[in-house]
């Protein structure tokens, strides 16, 4: 489902429930490792010759790299989209071609997916404290440069 010709929408509206496929290169640009079970349910209703109402729900699973370990982390995706489509709607303008009377559904879906993908994600628990070329360092005690130790003693004696 890409372009919908708005003049061919029946009075009862247009409904769909289908799986969508996104090219692997597009996911890589977003930093997504892979996707599964991307389904879109929606309908497009015609109110008059100039106004349309779009309601869609996109569900699926994305696998994103963990911010610390780079291991795949499941990110469930559920996006609801409701838009009034007319020539005055600024958010849809680039997907609505009035001269051709078409609407690009995939463009609208992709824009909403991009907005939902987090910048970084982590499993939360850090079982692994080292890896290939990295190690988690924890500063539990305050380390003082040995050359500045006499200064620390002087500051401590002034506090007393």
C-alpha positions as protocol buffer text, in pm:
chain_id: "A"
residue {
  index: 1
  type: UNK
  ca { x: 0 y: 0 z: 0 }
}
residue {
  index: 2
  type: UNK
  ca { x: 171 y: 315 z: -116 }
}
residue {
  index: 3
  type: UNK
  ca { x: -36 y: 568 z: -303 }
}
residue {
  index: 4
  type: UNK
  ca { x: -411 y: 582 z: -253 }
}
residue {
  index: 5
  type: UNK
  ca { x: -615 y: 759 z: -516 }
}
residue {
  index: 6
  type: UNK
  ca { x: -866 y: 956 z: -313 }
}
residue {
  index: 7
  type: UNK
  ca { x: -1126 y: 987 z: -590 }
}
residue {
  index: 8
  type: UNK
  ca { x: -1167 y: 606 z: -593 }
}
residue {
  index: 9
  type: UNK
  ca { x: -1253 y: 571 z: -225 }
}
residue {
  index: 10
  type: UNK
  ca { x: -1605 y: 431 z: -184 }
}
residue {
  index: 11
  type: UNK
  ca { x: -1866 y: 604 z: 33 }
}
residue {
  index: 12
  type: UNK
  ca { x: -1824 y: 330 z: 296 }
}
residue {
  index: 13
  type: UNK
  ca { x: -1453 y: 413 z: 317 }
}
residue {
  index: 14
  type: UNK
  ca { x: -1140 y: 212 z: 256 }
}
residue {
  index: 15
  type: UNK
  ca { x: -1015 y: -40 z: 512 }
}
residue {
  index: 16
  type: UNK
  ca { x: -697 y: -243 z: 526 }
}
residue {
  index: 17
  type: UNK
  ca { x: -515 y: -488 z: 752 }
}
residue {
  index: 18
  type: UNK
  ca { x: -183 y: -595 z: 609 }
}
residue {
  index: 19
  type: UNK
  ca { x: 179 y: -664 z: 683 }
}
residue {
  index: 20
  type: UNK
  ca { x: 427 y: -403 z: 572 }
}
residue {
  index: 21
  type: UNK
  ca { x: 784 y: -452 z: 461 }
}
residue {
  index: 22
  type: UNK
  ca { x: 1058 y: -194 z: 503 }
}
residue {
  index: 23
  type: UNK
  ca { x: 1390 y: -220 z: 322 }
}
residue {
  index: 24
  type: UNK
  ca { x: 1684 y: -325 z: 538 }
}
residue {
  index: 25
  type: UNK
  ca { x: 1885 y: -17 z: 435 }
}
residue {
  index: 26
  type: UNK
  ca { x: 1613 y: 213 z: 569 }
}
residue {
  index: 27
  type: UNK
  ca { x: 1628 y: 38 z: 908 }
}
residue {
  index: 28
  type: UNK
  ca { x: 2008 y: 66 z: 919 }
}
residue {
  index: 29
  type: UNK
  ca { x: 1985 y: 443 z: 870 }
}
residue {
  index: 30
  type: UNK
  ca { x: 1769 y: 457 z: 1184 }
}
residue {
  index: 31
  type: UNK
  ca { x: 2002 y: 232 z: 1382 }
}
residue {
  index: 32
  type: UNK
  ca { x: 1750 y: -54 z: 1391 }
}
residue {
  index: 33
  type: UNK
  ca { x: 1899 y: -403 z: 1367 }
}
residue {
  index: 34
  type: UNK
  ca { x: 1582 y: -575 z: 1239 }
}
residue {
  index: 35
  type: UNK
  ca { x: 1203 y: -577 z: 1252 }
}
residue {
  index: 36
  type: UNK
  ca { x: 933 y: -843 z: 1285 }
}
residue {
  index: 37
  type: UNK
  ca { x: 557 y: -864 z: 1248 }
}
residue {
  index: 38
  type: UNK
  ca { x: 491 y: -510 z: 1128 }
}
residue {
  index: 39
  type: UNK
  ca { x: 116 y: -487 z: 1070 }
}
residue {
  index: 40
  type: UNK
  ca { x: -92 y: -187 z: 985 }
}
residue {
  index: 41
  type: UNK
  ca { x: -469 y: -169 z: 1031 }
}
residue {
  index: 42
  type: UNK
  ca { x: -647 y: 134 z: 911 }
}
residue {
  index: 43
  type: UNK
  ca { x: -930 y: 305 z: 741 }
}
residue {
  index: 44
  type: UNK
  ca { x: -976 y: 613 z: 532 }
}
residue {
  index: 45
  type: UNK
  ca { x: -1318 y: 773 z: 535 }
}
residue {
  index: 46
  type: UNK
  ca { x: -1449 y: 1031 z: 296 }
}
residue {
  index: 47
  type: UNK
  ca { x: -1653 y: 1308 z: 463 }
}
residue {
  index: 48
  type: UNK
  ca { x: -1697 y: 1515 z: 147 }
}
residue {
  index: 49
  type: UNK
  ca { x: -1497 y: 1569 z: -170 }
}
residue {
  index: 50
  type: UNK
  ca { x: -1243 y: 1786 z: 13 }
}
residue {
  index: 51
  type: UNK
  ca { x: -1208 y: 1614 z: 355 }
}
residue {
  index: 52
  type: UNK
  ca { x: -1084 y: 1270 z: 451 }
}
residue {
  index: 53
  type: UNK
  ca { x: -1019 y: 1111 z: 789 }
}
residue {
  index: 54
  type: UNK
  ca { x: -732 y: 865 z: 829 }
}
residue {
  index: 55
  type: UNK
  ca { x: -707 y: 628 z: 1127 }
}
residue {
  index: 56
  type: UNK
  ca { x: -427 y: 373 z: 1143 }
}
residue {
  index: 57
  type: UNK
  ca { x: -258 y: 154 z: 1400 }
}
residue {
  index: 58
  type: UNK
  ca { x: 87 y: 10 z: 1340 }
}
residue {
  index: 59
  type: UNK
  ca { x: 213 y: -273 z: 1559 }
}
residue {
  index: 60
  type: UNK
  ca { x: 529 y: -477 z: 1546 }
}
residue {
  index: 61
  type: UNK
  ca { x: 868 y: -543 z: 1698 }
}
residue {
  index: 62
  type: UNK
  ca { x: 1197 y: -367 z: 1642 }
}
residue {
  index: 63
  type: UNK
  ca { x: 1534 y: -491 z: 1755 }
}
residue {
  index: 64
  type: UNK
  ca { x: 1769 y: -211 z: 1857 }
}
residue {
  index: 65
  type: UNK
  ca { x: 2129 y: -230 z: 1978 }
}
residue {
  index: 66
  type: UNK
  ca { x: 2177 y: -206 z: 2355 }
}
residue {
  index: 67
  type: UNK
  ca { x: 2346 y: 125 z: 2438 }
}
residue {
  index: 68
  type: UNK
  ca { x: 2611 y: -49 z: 2650 }
}
residue {
  index: 69
  type: UNK
  ca { x: 2663 y: -396 z: 2506 }
}
residue {
  index: 70
  type: UNK
  ca { x: 2529 y: -360 z: 2147 }
}
residue {
  index: 71
  type: UNK
  ca { x: 2326 y: -679 z: 2195 }
}
residue {
  index: 72
  type: UNK
  ca { x: 1978 y: -679 z: 2035 }
}
residue {
  index: 73
  type: UNK
  ca { x: 1701 y: -540 z: 2257 }
}
residue {
  index: 74
  type: UNK
  ca { x: 1333 y: -592 z: 2176 }
}
residue {
  index: 75
  type: UNK
  ca { x: 1138 y: -268 z: 2136 }
}
residue {
  index: 76
  type: UNK
  ca { x: 762 y: -325 z: 2094 }
}
residue {
  index: 77
  type: UNK
  ca { x: 608 y: -80 z: 1852 }
}
residue {
  index: 78
  type: UNK
  ca { x: 249 y: 42 z: 1874 }
}
residue {
  index: 79
  type: UNK
  ca { x: 162 y: 364 z: 1696 }
}
residue {
  index: 80
  type: UNK
  ca { x: -183 y: 517 z: 1653 }
}
residue {
  index: 81
  type: UNK
  ca { x: -228 y: 774 z: 1379 }
}
residue {
  index: 82
  type: UNK
  ca { x: -537 y: 989 z: 1336 }
}
residue {
  index: 83
  type: UNK
  ca { x: -533 y: 1268 z: 1081 }
}
residue {
  index: 84
  type: UNK
  ca { x: -779 y: 1491 z: 907 }
}
residue {
  index: 85
  type: UNK
  ca { x: -664 y: 1520 z: 548 }
}
residue {
  index: 86
  type: UNK
  ca { x: -737 y: 1832 z: 353 }
}
residue {
  index: 87
  type: UNK
  ca { x: -533 y: 2090 z: 169 }
}
residue {
  index: 88
  type: UNK
  ca { x: -486 y: 2296 z: 488 }
}
residue {
  index: 89
  type: UNK
  ca { x: -328 y: 2024 z: 703 }
}
residue {
  index: 90
  type: UNK
  ca { x: 41 y: 2117 z: 729 }
}
residue {
  index: 91
  type: UNK
  ca { x: 155 y: 1784 z: 881 }
}
residue {
  index: 92
  type: UNK
  ca { x: 24 y: 1581 z: 586 }
}
residue {
  index: 93
  type: UNK
  ca { x: 95 y: 1831 z: 309 }
}
residue {
  index: 94
  type: UNK
  ca { x: 403 y: 1652 z: 173 }
}
residue {
  index: 95
  type: UNK
  ca { x: 213 y: 1320 z: 142 }
}
residue {
  index: 96
  type: UNK
  ca { x: -104 y: 1466 z: -6 }
}
residue {
  index: 97
  type: UNK
  ca { x: -83 y: 1562 z: -373 }
}
residue {
  index: 98
  type: UNK
  ca { x: -390 y: 1764 z: -451 }
}
residue {
  index: 99
  type: UNK
  ca { x: -310 y: 1784 z: -825 }
}
residue {
  index: 100
  type: UNK
  ca { x: -303 y: 1401 z: -851 }
}
residue {
  index: 101
  type: UNK
  ca { x: -559 y: 1355 z: -571 }
}
residue {
  index: 102
  type: UNK
  ca { x: -339 y: 1091 z: -402 }
}
residue {
  index: 103
  type: UNK
  ca { x: -218 y: 1018 z: -52 }
}
residue {
  index: 104
  type: UNK
  ca { x: 111 y: 842 z: 30 }
}
residue {
  index: 105
  type: UNK
  ca { x: 28 y: 611 z: 324 }
}
residue {
  index: 106
  type: UNK
  ca { x: 381 y: 464 z: 354 }
}
residue {
  index: 107
  type: UNK
  ca { x: 525 y: 814 z: 389 }
}
residue {
  index: 108
  type: UNK
  ca { x: 294 y: 886 z: 680 }
}
residue {
  index: 109
  type: UNK
  ca { x: 375 y: 551 z: 844 }
}
residue {
  index: 110
  type: UNK
  ca { x: 751 y: 596 z: 801 }
}
residue {
  index: 111
  type: UNK
  ca { x: 746 y: 945 z: 950 }
}
residue {
  index: 112
  type: UNK
  ca { x: 565 y: 813 z: 1259 }
}
residue {
  index: 113
  type: UNK
  ca { x: 804 y: 518 z: 1293 }
}
residue {
  index: 114
  type: UNK
  ca { x: 1104 y: 753 z: 1282 }
}
residue {
  index: 115
  type: UNK
  ca { x: 949 y: 958 z: 1563 }
}
residue {
  index: 116
  type: UNK
  ca { x: 895 y: 649 z: 1783 }
}
residue {
  index: 117
  type: UNK
  ca { x: 1241 y: 489 z: 1756 }
}
residue {
  index: 118
  type: UNK
  ca { x: 1438 y: 583 z: 2070 }
}
residue {
  index: 119
  type: UNK
  ca { x: 1782 y: 738 z: 2043 }
}
residue {
  index: 120
  type: UNK
  ca { x: 1922 y: 475 z: 2277 }
}
residue {
  index: 121
  type: UNK
  ca { x: 1787 y: 179 z: 2469 }
}
residue {
  index: 122
  type: UNK
  ca { x: 1928 y: -52 z: 2734 }
}
residue {
  index: 123
  type: UNK
  ca { x: 1818 y: -375 z: 2897 }
}
residue {
  index: 124
  type: UNK
  ca { x: 1862 y: -202 z: 3230 }
}
residue {
  index: 125
  type: UNK
  ca { x: 2055 y: -471 z: 3410 }
}
residue {
  index: 126
  type: UNK
  ca { x: 2428 y: -463 z: 3352 }
}
residue {
  index: 127
  type: UNK
  ca { x: 2552 y: -818 z: 3389 }
}
residue {
  index: 128
  type: UNK
  ca { x: 2843 y: -767 z: 3155 }
}
residue {
  index: 129
  type: UNK
  ca { x: 3103 y: -519 z: 3282 }
}
residue {
  index: 130
  type: UNK
  ca { x: 3358 y: -567 z: 3005 }
}
residue {
  index: 131
  type: UNK
  ca { x: 3368 y: -646 z: 2638 }
}
residue {
  index: 132
  type: UNK
  ca { x: 3581 y: -624 z: 2328 }
}
residue {
  index: 133
  type: UNK
  ca { x: 3771 y: -297 z: 2371 }
}
residue {
  index: 134
  type: UNK
  ca { x: 3569 y: -164 z: 2665 }
}
residue {
  index: 135
  type: UNK
  ca { x: 3537 y: -197 z: 3041 }
}
residue {
  index: 136
  type: UNK
  ca { x: 3297 y: -39 z: 3290 }
}
residue {
  index: 137
  type: UNK
  ca { x: 3493 y: 167 z: 3539 }
}
residue {
  index: 138
  type: UNK
  ca { x: 3332 y: 261 z: 3867 }
}
residue {
  index: 139
  type: UNK
  ca { x: 3474 y: 537 z: 4084 }
}
residue {
  index: 140
  type: UNK
  ca { x: 3382 y: 431 z: 4435 }
}
residue {
  index: 141
  type: UNK
  ca { x: 3657 y: 610 z: 4623 }
}
residue {
  index: 142
  type: UNK
  ca { x: 3802 y: 947 z: 4553 }
}
residue {
  index: 143
  type: UNK
  ca { x: 4148 y: 908 z: 4410 }
}
residue {
  index: 144
  type: UNK
  ca { x: 4396 y: 1186 z: 4481 }
}
residue {
  index: 145
  type: UNK
  ca { x: 4702 y: 1257 z: 4274 }
}
residue {
  index: 146
  type: UNK
  ca { x: 4996 y: 1169 z: 4503 }
}
residue {
  index: 147
  type: UNK
  ca { x: 5160 y: 1503 z: 4420 }
}
residue {
  index: 148
  type: UNK
  ca { x: 4860 y: 1684 z: 4570 }
}
residue {
  index: 149
  type: UNK
  ca { x: 4839 y: 1473 z: 4889 }
}
residue {
  index: 150
  type: UNK
  ca { x: 5022 y: 1734 z: 5103 }
}
residue {
  index: 151
  type: UNK
  ca { x: 4769 y: 1995 z: 4989 }
}
residue {
  index: 152
  type: UNK
  ca { x: 4480 y: 1765 z: 5094 }
}
residue {
  index: 153
  type: UNK
  ca { x: 4637 y: 1726 z: 5440 }
}
residue {
  index: 154
  type: UNK
  ca { x: 4667 y: 2102 z: 5470 }
}
residue {
  index: 155
  type: UNK
  ca { x: 4301 y: 2155 z: 5371 }
}
residue {
  index: 156
  type: UNK
  ca { x: 4185 y: 1886 z: 5615 }
}
residue {
  index: 157
  type: UNK
  ca { x: 4384 y: 2044 z: 5902 }
}
residue {
  index: 158
  type: UNK
  ca { x: 4224 y: 2385 z: 5834 }
}
residue {
  index: 159
  type: UNK
  ca { x: 3874 y: 2232 z: 5861 }
}
residue {
  index: 160
  type: UNK
  ca { x: 3951 y: 2107 z: 6213 }
}
